[in-house]
Amino acid sequence: MLTRIAGGRVIDPANGRDGVGDIWISGGRIVEPPQGARAEATYDAAGKIVLAGAIDIHSHIAGWNVNTARLLLPEYHAVAEPRPSVTAASRIGLNSHATGCLYAAMGFTTVVEPAMSPHQALQTHLELADIPIIDKGALVILGNDDYLLGLLHAKEGEAAVADYVAWNLDASRSLGIKVVNAGGAAAFKENVRSFSFDDVVPSYGLSSRSILKSLQRAVNGLGVPHPLHVHCNNLGLAGNAETALTTISAAEGLPLHLAHLQFYGYGKEGERGFSSAAAPVAEAVNATPSVTIDVGQVMFGQTVTISSDVLRQFNARNQARPRKWVIFDGDSNGAGIVPYDYRRNDFYNAVQWAVGLELFLLISDPWRVFLTTDHPNGAHFATYPEIFALLMSRDLRAQWLAELPPAAVAVTTLPSIAREYSLVEIATMTRAAPAKLLGLADRGHLGAGAVGDVAVYENDPDRAKMFRAAALVFKDGELVVRDGEVVSYRWGRALTVRPDRDRAIDRRMRAYYEDRYGLSDELFRVPEHALSRPEPFELVPCAR
Ligand SMILES: [Zn+2]
């Protein structure tokens, strides 16, 4: 079917386009305007904003951790009749069906689950496959696993590490590699309770830095498009901007992505020993072109923190609101589920909110800073429209600041920042840049050959309203959302990479699982036939 989206303002930063025009779609892909052909379906976009489908690079939407949060907090489920009906938590939606619908309604068409345990990959993919409409990808977590740490301890060399990384990407059908508090979870198993970048995992004699650098080189050497995705040490601690700065300087010219940097933007100034250090962190990011970051913005309200940083979650468990939590010190990374309520009148929470916005506004290149709330850790992803509005209006930020504790505002630079994001910058940050960061050449733009993922918005001065409910959303050329309501369901795919490897690693892994655990490695691989969807996976090419 030949579809025409007619006469909207097309903003397509990847192709340098910003002007009124048409978008044509045929066979699920964007095509050049056909000469003399008549569209079979025409959608009037006059006066509206036309963007590619948005891409979220870091949102916890499936897998063991998310499921444990669901099971811990039945009251959080967005069901037709919430139970109990009036808790603050009942506003939070963690169910798979709602995830696909809410993302689609906002014009998001691709979402990356950033924390898949290698041994829970099948469960994660079963859940991802159950999320309607959007395409997905997953990052698999390495860096606290016995096999890798054993390789590094034995000084087996870069080729051995690269083969192991490639084997994991293939076995778990992942789009990239994440490292969470490198070595910290392994040290936690030996009763270490604080772990920094140059601290050493006792039994393996490896520093966090050495683990991170090994993985970074392996990912880069394999030609995996997405750089090593790093959750740094010391998440959430006063003074941890030092950790962020040290990690940024360790990039050493190679690509490195730092996740939810807001949680590492803290100084120790002021009466309470807690302040924003977003300005020096942003300055370091600006000065380090090989580093990209996502923010992990905090928004006020009830949520639940879900993290494979078992050491930090263990230390934070007593701050649970409501008072219940799960700490799982098993597998390689383990995990922690700690519900949390970010309060507008809480000094620390107010500083956290400001730090996120400072990072957005002080990092100058919209190709290197990405919108995330680290869903659901900083806030539910459904708060994105409010964040767009805050980034686009200094006046709106001033209104929010006026309601925060003045002592908190005083230890941030947010009131002094005049910058307002343009629609072009929003489109870059949420479309063009994430596609480039993930190596998705046919996404995030509206040029011929791109997938037919298009979001059309009313050009409403109320930017939150505009981005909350897209006027039209097309997925692979099919209309799936009209006026913020899902009008058609479809099943997306999971994006994966499969870099080349020396197949000797396959035999080694089989022997490792059999010798160490008496299990077949097949139990941890994700077979295509396990997913009851047609063509459940899409292979993204690696650079070599
Ligand atoms: Zn995360």
Coordinates of C-alpha atoms and ligand atoms in Angstrom, one line a residue:
M1 CA 0.0 0.0 0.0
L2 CA 1.2 3.5 -0.9
T3 CA 0.7 5.9 2.0
R4 CA 1.2 9.6 2.0
I5 CA 1.6 11.8 5.1
A6 CA 0.9 15.1 3.6
G7 CA 2.0 18.7 4.3
G8 CA 3.4 18.5 7.8
R9 CA 6.6 20.1 9.2
V10 CA 9.1 17.3 8.7
I11 CA 11.9 17.4 11.2
D12 CA 14.6 14.9 10.2
P13 CA 18.0 15.9 11.7
A14 CA 19.8 12.8 10.3
N15 CA 19.0 14.0 6.8
G16 CA 19.3 17.7 7.6
R17 CA 15.6 18.2 6.8
D18 CA 13.3 20.7 8.5
G19 CA 10.5 22.0 6.4
V20 CA 7.0 21.4 5.2
G21 CA 6.6 18.4 3.0
D22 CA 5.3 14.9 2.5
I23 CA 6.5 11.5 3.7
W24 CA 5.7 8.5 1.5
I25 CA 5.6 4.9 2.7
S26 CA 5.3 1.7 0.7
G27 CA 5.9 -2.0 1.8
G28 CA 6.6 -0.9 5.3
R29 CA 9.4 1.4 4.3
I30 CA 9.8 5.1 3.6
V31 CA 10.2 5.7 -0.2
E32 CA 11.1 8.6 -2.4
P33 CA 8.0 10.6 -3.6
P34 CA 6.8 8.4 -6.5
Q35 CA 6.4 10.2 -9.8
G36 CA 2.8 10.5 -10.8
A37 CA 1.6 7.8 -8.5
R38 CA -1.6 8.3 -6.4
A39 CA -1.5 7.4 -2.7
E40 CA -4.0 4.7 -1.6
A41 CA -4.1 6.3 1.8
T42 CA -3.4 10.0 2.6
Y43 CA -3.2 11.5 6.1
D44 CA -3.4 15.3 6.4
A45 CA -0.5 16.5 8.6
A46 CA -0.9 20.2 7.8
G47 CA 0.1 22.3 10.8
K48 CA 1.5 19.2 12.5
I49 CA 5.1 18.0 13.4
V50 CA 6.3 14.9 11.6
L51 CA 9.2 12.9 13.2
A52 CA 10.6 9.5 12.9
G53 CA 9.5 7.0 15.5
A54 CA 11.4 7.6 18.7
I55 CA 13.9 5.2 20.2
D56 CA 14.5 4.7 24.0
I57 CA 18.0 3.3 24.7
H58 CA 17.5 2.4 28.4
S59 CA 14.2 1.3 29.9
H60 CA 13.7 -1.8 32.1
I61 CA 10.6 -3.4 30.6
A62 CA 11.2 -7.2 30.8
G63 CA 13.2 -9.9 32.5
W64 CA 13.7 -11.3 36.0
N65 CA 14.2 -8.0 37.8
V66 CA 11.1 -6.4 36.3
N67 CA 9.1 -9.5 37.0
T68 CA 10.2 -9.6 40.6
A69 CA 9.1 -6.0 41.0
R70 CA 5.7 -7.0 39.6
L71 CA 5.5 -9.9 42.0
L72 CA 6.7 -7.8 45.0
L73 CA 4.2 -5.0 44.2
P74 CA 0.9 -6.3 43.0
E75 CA -0.6 -2.9 43.8
Y76 CA 1.6 -1.3 41.1
H77 CA -0.1 -3.1 38.2
A78 CA -2.2 -0.9 35.9
V79 CA -5.2 -3.1 35.6
A80 CA -8.7 -2.2 34.5
E81 CA -9.7 -2.0 38.2
P82 CA -6.6 -1.1 40.1
R83 CA -6.3 -3.0 43.4
P84 CA -6.3 -1.4 45.9
S85 CA -7.9 1.4 44.0
V86 CA -6.5 4.5 45.6
T87 CA -2.8 3.9 46.5
A88 CA -0.3 6.3 45.0
A89 CA 1.4 3.2 43.5
S90 CA -1.7 2.2 41.5
R91 CA -0.8 4.9 39.0
I92 CA 2.3 3.0 37.9
G93 CA 2.0 0.7 35.0
L94 CA 4.5 -2.2 34.8
N95 CA 2.6 -4.6 32.7
S96 CA 3.8 -5.7 29.3
H97 CA 0.7 -4.8 27.3
A98 CA 0.6 -1.3 28.8
T99 CA 4.3 -0.8 28.0
G100 CA 3.8 -1.3 24.3
C101 CA 0.6 0.8 24.2
L102 CA 2.0 3.7 26.3
Y103 CA 5.2 3.9 24.3
A104 CA 3.4 3.8 21.0
A105 CA 1.0 6.5 22.1
M106 CA 4.0 8.8 22.7
G107 CA 5.4 8.0 19.3
F108 CA 8.1 5.6 20.5
T109 CA 8.6 2.6 18.2
T110 CA 11.9 1.0 19.5
V111 CA 12.9 0.4 23.1
V112 CA 16.0 -1.2 24.6
E113 CA 15.8 -3.3 27.8
P114 CA 19.3 -2.6 29.2
A115 CA 19.8 -5.2 31.9
M116 CA 19.4 -8.8 30.7
S117 CA 21.1 -11.4 32.8
P118 CA 22.8 -13.9 30.4
H119 CA 21.1 -16.8 32.3
Q120 CA 17.7 -15.2 32.1
A121 CA 17.7 -14.3 28.4
L122 CA 15.0 -16.7 27.4
Q123 CA 12.6 -15.4 30.0
T124 CA 13.4 -11.8 29.0
H125 CA 12.8 -12.5 25.3
L126 CA 9.5 -14.3 26.0
E127 CA 8.4 -11.1 27.8
L128 CA 9.8 -8.7 25.2
A129 CA 7.9 -10.7 22.6
D130 CA 4.7 -10.1 24.5
I131 CA 5.0 -6.3 24.4
P132 CA 2.9 -5.2 21.5
I133 CA 3.6 -2.7 18.7
I134 CA 7.2 -1.6 19.4
D135 CA 10.4 -3.3 18.4
K136 CA 12.8 -4.2 21.2
G137 CA 16.5 -4.9 21.9
A138 CA 18.3 -6.1 25.0
L139 CA 21.7 -5.5 26.4
V140 CA 23.3 -8.5 28.2
I141 CA 25.2 -7.9 31.4
L142 CA 28.8 -9.1 31.8
G143 CA 31.5 -8.0 34.2
N144 CA 30.7 -9.8 37.4
D145 CA 30.5 -13.3 35.9
D146 CA 32.9 -16.0 37.0
Y147 CA 33.9 -17.0 33.5
L148 CA 35.0 -13.5 32.4
L149 CA 36.7 -12.8 35.7
G150 CA 38.5 -16.2 35.4
L151 CA 39.7 -15.4 31.9
L152 CA 41.0 -12.0 33.0
H153 CA 42.6 -13.5 36.2
A154 CA 44.4 -16.1 34.0
K155 CA 45.5 -13.3 31.6
E156 CA 44.1 -15.1 28.6
G157 CA 44.3 -12.1 26.4
E158 CA 42.0 -9.9 24.4
A159 CA 41.0 -12.4 21.8
A160 CA 39.7 -14.8 24.4
V161 CA 37.6 -12.1 26.0
A162 CA 36.3 -11.0 22.6
D163 CA 35.2 -14.5 21.7
Y164 CA 33.4 -14.9 25.1
V165 CA 31.6 -11.5 24.6
A166 CA 30.6 -12.6 21.0
W167 CA 29.4 -15.9 22.3
N168 CA 27.2 -14.2 24.9
L169 CA 25.7 -11.8 22.4
D170 CA 24.8 -14.6 20.2
A171 CA 23.5 -17.0 22.9
S172 CA 21.4 -14.3 24.6
R173 CA 20.3 -12.6 21.3
S174 CA 21.4 -9.2 22.5
L175 CA 22.1 -5.9 20.9
G176 CA 25.0 -4.9 23.1
I177 CA 26.9 -5.4 26.3
K178 CA 26.2 -3.7 29.6
V179 CA 28.5 -3.7 32.7
V180 CA 26.9 -2.9 36.1
N181 CA 29.3 -1.9 38.9
A182 CA 32.1 -3.9 37.2
G183 CA 33.4 -6.3 39.8
G184 CA 31.2 -4.8 42.5
A185 CA 28.7 -7.6 42.6
A186 CA 31.4 -10.2 42.6
A187 CA 33.1 -8.4 45.5
F188 CA 29.7 -8.2 47.3
K189 CA 29.6 -12.0 47.4
E190 CA 32.7 -11.8 49.5
N191 CA 31.0 -9.3 51.9
V192 CA 32.5 -6.1 50.4
R193 CA 30.0 -3.3 50.9
S194 CA 31.7 -0.4 49.1
F195 CA 33.4 -0.6 45.7
S196 CA 35.1 2.1 43.6
F197 CA 36.7 2.2 40.2
D198 CA 40.2 1.1 41.4
D199 CA 39.1 -1.3 44.1
V200 CA 39.9 -4.9 43.6
V201 CA 37.6 -8.0 43.5
P202 CA 39.2 -10.2 46.3
S203 CA 39.2 -13.7 44.8
Y204 CA 40.1 -12.6 41.3
G205 CA 42.5 -9.8 42.0
L206 CA 40.9 -7.5 39.3
S207 CA 40.1 -3.8 39.6
S208 CA 36.8 -2.5 38.4
R209 CA 38.8 -0.4 35.9
S210 CA 40.5 -3.4 34.4
I211 CA 37.2 -5.3 33.9
L212 CA 35.6 -2.3 32.3
K213 CA 38.5 -1.6 30.0
S214 CA 38.6 -5.3 28.9
L215 CA 35.0 -5.3 28.0
Q216 CA 35.2 -1.9 26.3
R217 CA 38.1 -3.1 24.1
A218 CA 36.2 -6.3 23.3
V219 CA 33.0 -4.6 22.3
N220 CA 34.9 -2.1 20.2
G221 CA 37.1 -4.7 18.6
L222 CA 34.2 -6.9 17.6
G223 CA 32.6 -4.0 15.7
V224 CA 29.4 -4.0 17.9
P225 CA 27.8 -0.7 17.0
H226 CA 26.6 0.2 20.6
P227 CA 29.6 1.1 22.8
L228 CA 30.0 -0.7 26.1
H229 CA 27.0 0.5 28.2
V230 CA 28.3 1.3 31.7
H231 CA 26.5 1.5 35.0
C232 CA 29.3 3.1 37.1
N233 CA 30.3 2.3 40.7
N234 CA 28.9 4.3 43.7
L235 CA 25.5 4.9 42.3
G236 CA 23.5 7.5 44.3
L237 CA 26.2 8.4 46.8
A238 CA 27.1 12.0 47.8
G239 CA 30.4 13.0 46.1
N240 CA 30.1 10.3 43.4
A241 CA 30.7 12.9 40.6
E242 CA 34.4 11.9 41.2
T243 CA 33.5 8.4 40.1
A244 CA 31.8 9.7 36.9
L245 CA 34.8 11.9 36.1
T246 CA 37.2 9.1 36.6
T247 CA 35.2 6.8 34.4
I248 CA 34.8 9.4 31.7
S249 CA 38.6 9.9 31.7
A250 CA 39.0 6.1 31.4
A251 CA 37.3 6.1 28.0
E252 CA 40.7 6.9 26.5
G253 CA 39.4 7.8 23.1
L254 CA 37.3 4.7 22.6
P255 CA 33.5 4.8 22.6
L256 CA 31.9 4.5 26.0
H257 CA 28.2 5.0 27.1
L258 CA 27.5 6.0 30.6
A259 CA 24.0 5.1 31.7
H260 CA 21.7 7.3 33.9
L261 CA 24.4 9.8 34.7
Q262 CA 22.1 11.8 36.9
F263 CA 22.7 9.2 39.6
Y264 CA 26.4 10.1 39.5
G265 CA 26.1 13.9 39.4
Y266 CA 26.4 14.5 43.2
G267 CA 28.8 16.6 45.1
K268 CA 29.3 17.0 48.9
E269 CA 28.8 20.7 49.2
G270 CA 26.3 22.5 51.5
E271 CA 25.0 21.9 55.0
R272 CA 23.8 18.4 54.3
G273 CA 26.8 17.3 52.4
F274 CA 24.8 16.7 49.2
S275 CA 24.8 19.0 46.2
S276 CA 24.7 19.1 42.4
A277 CA 28.0 18.4 40.7
A278 CA 26.2 18.3 37.3
A279 CA 28.2 21.2 35.9
P280 CA 31.7 19.6 36.1
V281 CA 30.4 16.3 35.0
A282 CA 28.7 17.9 32.0
E283 CA 31.9 19.8 31.2
A284 CA 33.8 16.5 31.2
V285 CA 31.3 15.0 28.8
N286 CA 31.5 18.0 26.5
A287 CA 35.3 17.7 26.4
T288 CA 35.2 13.9 25.7
P289 CA 33.7 13.3 22.3
S290 CA 33.9 9.5 22.5
V291 CA 31.6 9.4 25.5
T292 CA 27.8 9.4 25.3
I293 CA 25.4 9.4 28.2
D294 CA 21.8 9.0 29.1
V295 CA 20.3 11.0 32.0
G296 CA 18.1 8.8 34.1
Q297 CA 15.9 11.8 35.0
V298 CA 14.1 11.7 38.4
M299 CA 10.5 12.8 38.4
F300 CA 8.4 13.1 41.6
G301 CA 6.1 10.3 42.6
Q302 CA 6.0 6.6 43.5
T303 CA 8.2 4.2 41.6
V304 CA 10.3 1.1 42.2
T305 CA 14.0 0.9 41.7
I306 CA 15.2 -2.2 39.8
S307 CA 18.9 -2.7 39.4
S308 CA 21.5 -5.4 38.9
D309 CA 23.8 -3.3 41.1
V310 CA 23.1 -5.7 44.0
L311 CA 25.7 -4.0 46.2
R312 CA 24.1 -0.6 46.0
Q313 CA 20.6 -2.0 46.2
F314 CA 21.5 -3.9 49.4
N315 CA 22.8 -0.7 51.0
A316 CA 19.7 1.2 49.9
R317 CA 17.2 -1.4 51.0
N318 CA 16.3 0.4 54.3
Q319 CA 15.1 3.4 52.3
A320 CA 12.4 1.3 50.7
R321 CA 9.0 3.2 50.4
P322 CA 6.8 1.1 51.0
R323 CA 8.9 -1.0 53.3
K324 CA 9.5 -4.2 51.3
W325 CA 12.4 -5.2 49.1
V326 CA 14.1 -8.1 47.3
I327 CA 17.8 -8.6 47.2
F328 CA 19.1 -11.5 45.1
D329 CA 22.7 -12.3 45.5
G330 CA 22.8 -15.1 42.9
D331 CA 23.8 -15.5 39.2
S332 CA 26.6 -13.2 38.2
N333 CA 25.3 -9.8 39.0
G334 CA 22.4 -10.5 41.3
A335 CA 19.8 -7.8 41.6
G336 CA 17.8 -5.7 44.0
I337 CA 14.2 -4.4 43.9
V338 CA 13.6 -1.5 46.2
P339 CA 10.4 0.6 45.9
Y340 CA 10.9 4.3 46.3
D341 CA 8.8 7.4 46.4
Y342 CA 10.5 10.6 45.1
R343 CA 9.0 13.5 47.0
R344 CA 9.0 17.1 45.8
N345 CA 9.5 18.4 49.3
D346 CA 12.4 16.1 50.0
F347 CA 15.8 17.9 49.9
Y348 CA 17.7 15.0 48.3
N349 CA 15.0 14.2 45.8
A350 CA 14.7 17.8 44.7
V351 CA 18.5 18.0 44.1
Q352 CA 18.3 14.8 42.1
W353 CA 15.5 16.2 39.9
A354 CA 17.6 19.3 39.2
V355 CA 20.8 17.4 38.5
G356 CA 19.1 15.5 35.7
L357 CA 17.9 18.7 34.0
E358 CA 21.2 20.3 34.5
L359 CA 22.9 17.5 32.6
F360 CA 20.4 17.7 29.7
L361 CA 20.9 21.5 29.5
L362 CA 24.7 21.7 30.1
I363 CA 25.7 18.9 27.7
S364 CA 25.8 20.9 24.5
D365 CA 25.6 18.1 21.9
P366 CA 22.2 16.6 21.5
W367 CA 23.9 13.6 19.6
R368 CA 25.6 12.6 22.9
V369 CA 22.9 13.0 25.6
F370 CA 19.9 10.7 25.7
L371 CA 16.5 11.0 27.3
T372 CA 15.9 8.3 29.9
T373 CA 14.4 8.1 33.3
D374 CA 16.1 4.7 33.7
H375 CA 12.5 3.5 33.8
P376 CA 11.2 2.8 36.4
N377 CA 14.2 3.8 38.6
G378 CA 14.1 7.6 38.2
A379 CA 10.4 7.7 37.1
H380 CA 8.0 5.8 34.8
F381 CA 8.7 6.4 31.1
A382 CA 5.2 7.9 30.8
T383 CA 6.7 11.0 32.4
Y384 CA 8.8 11.7 29.2
P385 CA 6.3 14.3 27.9
E386 CA 6.7 16.4 31.1
I387 CA 10.5 16.2 30.6
F388 CA 10.3 17.4 27.0
A389 CA 8.2 20.3 28.3
L390 CA 10.7 21.2 31.0
L391 CA 13.6 21.0 28.6
M392 CA 11.8 23.3 26.1
S393 CA 10.7 26.0 28.6
R394 CA 12.8 27.9 31.1
D395 CA 9.5 29.4 32.5
L396 CA 8.1 26.0 33.2
R397 CA 11.3 25.0 35.0
A398 CA 11.1 28.2 37.1
Q399 CA 7.5 27.2 38.1
W400 CA 8.7 23.8 39.3
L401 CA 11.7 25.3 41.0
A402 CA 9.5 27.7 43.0
E403 CA 7.8 24.7 44.6
L404 CA 11.0 22.9 45.7
P405 CA 12.9 23.4 49.0
P406 CA 14.9 26.5 48.6
A407 CA 17.9 24.8 50.3
A408 CA 17.9 22.2 47.5
V409 CA 17.6 24.7 44.7
A410 CA 20.5 26.6 46.2
V411 CA 23.0 23.7 45.7
T412 CA 22.2 23.4 42.0
T413 CA 22.9 25.7 38.9
L414 CA 19.5 25.0 37.3
P415 CA 17.9 28.4 38.0
S416 CA 20.7 30.1 36.0
I417 CA 20.4 28.0 32.9
A418 CA 18.5 29.7 30.1
R419 CA 18.8 27.1 27.4
E420 CA 15.6 25.8 25.9
Y421 CA 15.6 22.7 23.6
S422 CA 14.3 23.2 20.1
L423 CA 12.1 20.6 18.3
V424 CA 15.1 19.9 16.2
E425 CA 17.2 19.1 19.3
I426 CA 14.4 16.9 20.7
A427 CA 14.2 15.1 17.4
T428 CA 18.0 14.6 17.4
M429 CA 18.1 13.3 21.0
T430 CA 15.2 10.9 20.6
R431 CA 15.5 9.8 17.0
A432 CA 18.6 10.4 15.0
A433 CA 21.1 10.1 17.8
P434 CA 19.9 6.8 19.4
A435 CA 19.7 5.2 16.0
K436 CA 23.3 6.1 15.4
L437 CA 24.3 5.0 18.9
L438 CA 22.7 1.6 18.4
G439 CA 23.9 1.1 14.8
L440 CA 20.3 1.1 13.4
A441 CA 20.9 2.6 10.0
D442 CA 17.2 2.3 8.9
R443 CA 15.7 3.9 12.0
G444 CA 15.6 7.3 13.6
H445 CA 15.2 9.1 10.3
L446 CA 12.7 9.7 7.5
G447 CA 14.9 9.2 4.4
A448 CA 14.1 6.6 1.7
G449 CA 14.8 3.1 2.9
A450 CA 14.1 3.8 6.6
V451 CA 11.5 1.6 8.3
G452 CA 8.1 3.2 8.1
D453 CA 8.1 4.3 11.8
V454 CA 6.6 7.8 11.8
A455 CA 5.1 9.9 14.6
V456 CA 2.9 12.9 13.9
Y457 CA 2.1 15.4 16.6
E458 CA -0.1 18.4 17.0
N459 CA 2.1 21.5 17.2
D460 CA 0.7 22.3 20.6
P461 CA 2.4 24.9 22.8
D462 CA 1.6 22.6 25.7
R463 CA 4.5 20.3 24.8
A464 CA 3.7 17.8 27.5
K465 CA 0.2 17.4 25.9
M466 CA 1.7 17.2 22.5
F467 CA 4.2 14.4 23.2
R468 CA 1.8 12.5 25.5
A469 CA -0.6 11.6 22.7
A470 CA 0.7 11.6 19.2
A471 CA -1.9 12.5 16.5
L472 CA -0.8 9.6 14.3
V473 CA 1.8 6.9 14.7
F474 CA 2.8 4.5 12.0
K475 CA 4.8 1.3 12.7
D476 CA 6.3 -0.4 9.6
G477 CA 3.9 1.8 7.6
E478 CA 0.8 0.6 9.5
L479 CA -1.3 3.1 11.4
V480 CA -1.2 2.0 15.0
V481 CA -2.1 5.1 17.0
R482 CA -4.6 7.9 16.3
D483 CA -5.1 10.8 18.8
G484 CA -3.1 9.0 21.4
E485 CA -5.2 5.8 21.2
V486 CA -4.0 2.5 19.9
V487 CA -6.0 1.6 16.9
S488 CA -4.2 -1.5 15.7
Y489 CA -2.0 -4.1 17.3
R490 CA 1.0 -5.8 15.9
W491 CA 4.1 -7.7 17.1
G492 CA 7.5 -6.2 17.0
R493 CA 10.9 -7.8 16.6
A494 CA 14.0 -8.0 18.9
L495 CA 17.1 -6.4 17.4
T496 CA 20.3 -8.4 17.8
V497 CA 24.0 -8.5 16.8
R498 CA 26.1 -11.5 16.1
P499 CA 29.7 -10.6 15.7
D500 CA 32.2 -13.1 14.3
R501 CA 34.0 -15.4 16.8
D502 CA 36.4 -18.3 16.9
R503 CA 34.0 -21.2 17.3
A504 CA 36.4 -22.9 19.8
I505 CA 34.7 -20.7 22.4
D506 CA 31.5 -22.7 21.8
R507 CA 33.2 -25.9 22.9
R508 CA 34.8 -24.1 25.9
M509 CA 31.4 -22.8 27.0
R510 CA 29.8 -26.2 26.7
A511 CA 32.6 -27.7 28.8
Y512 CA 32.4 -24.8 31.4
Y513 CA 28.7 -25.3 32.0
E514 CA 29.0 -29.1 32.1
D515 CA 32.0 -29.2 34.4
R516 CA 31.0 -26.3 36.7
Y517 CA 27.3 -26.8 37.0
G518 CA 26.4 -30.1 35.3
L519 CA 24.2 -28.2 32.9
S520 CA 24.0 -28.0 29.2
D521 CA 24.8 -24.5 27.8
E522 CA 21.8 -25.1 25.6
L523 CA 19.6 -24.2 28.6
F524 CA 20.9 -20.7 28.5
R525 CA 20.7 -20.1 24.7
V526 CA 17.6 -18.4 23.2
P527 CA 16.3 -20.5 20.3
E528 CA 14.2 -18.8 17.7
H529 CA 11.5 -21.5 17.9
A530 CA 10.9 -20.6 21.6
L531 CA 9.2 -17.4 20.5
S532 CA 5.8 -17.8 18.9
R533 CA 6.1 -14.8 16.7
P534 CA 6.9 -14.8 13.0
E535 CA 10.5 -13.6 12.5
P536 CA 11.1 -12.7 16.1
F537 CA 14.6 -11.4 15.6
E538 CA 16.3 -8.8 13.3
L539 CA 20.0 -8.9 12.8
V540 CA 21.8 -5.6 13.0
P541 CA 25.2 -5.6 11.2
C542 CA 28.5 -5.2 13.0
A543 CA 31.3 -3.1 11.6
R544 CA 33.6 -6.1 11.1
Ligands
ZN1 ZN 19.0 1.0 34.2

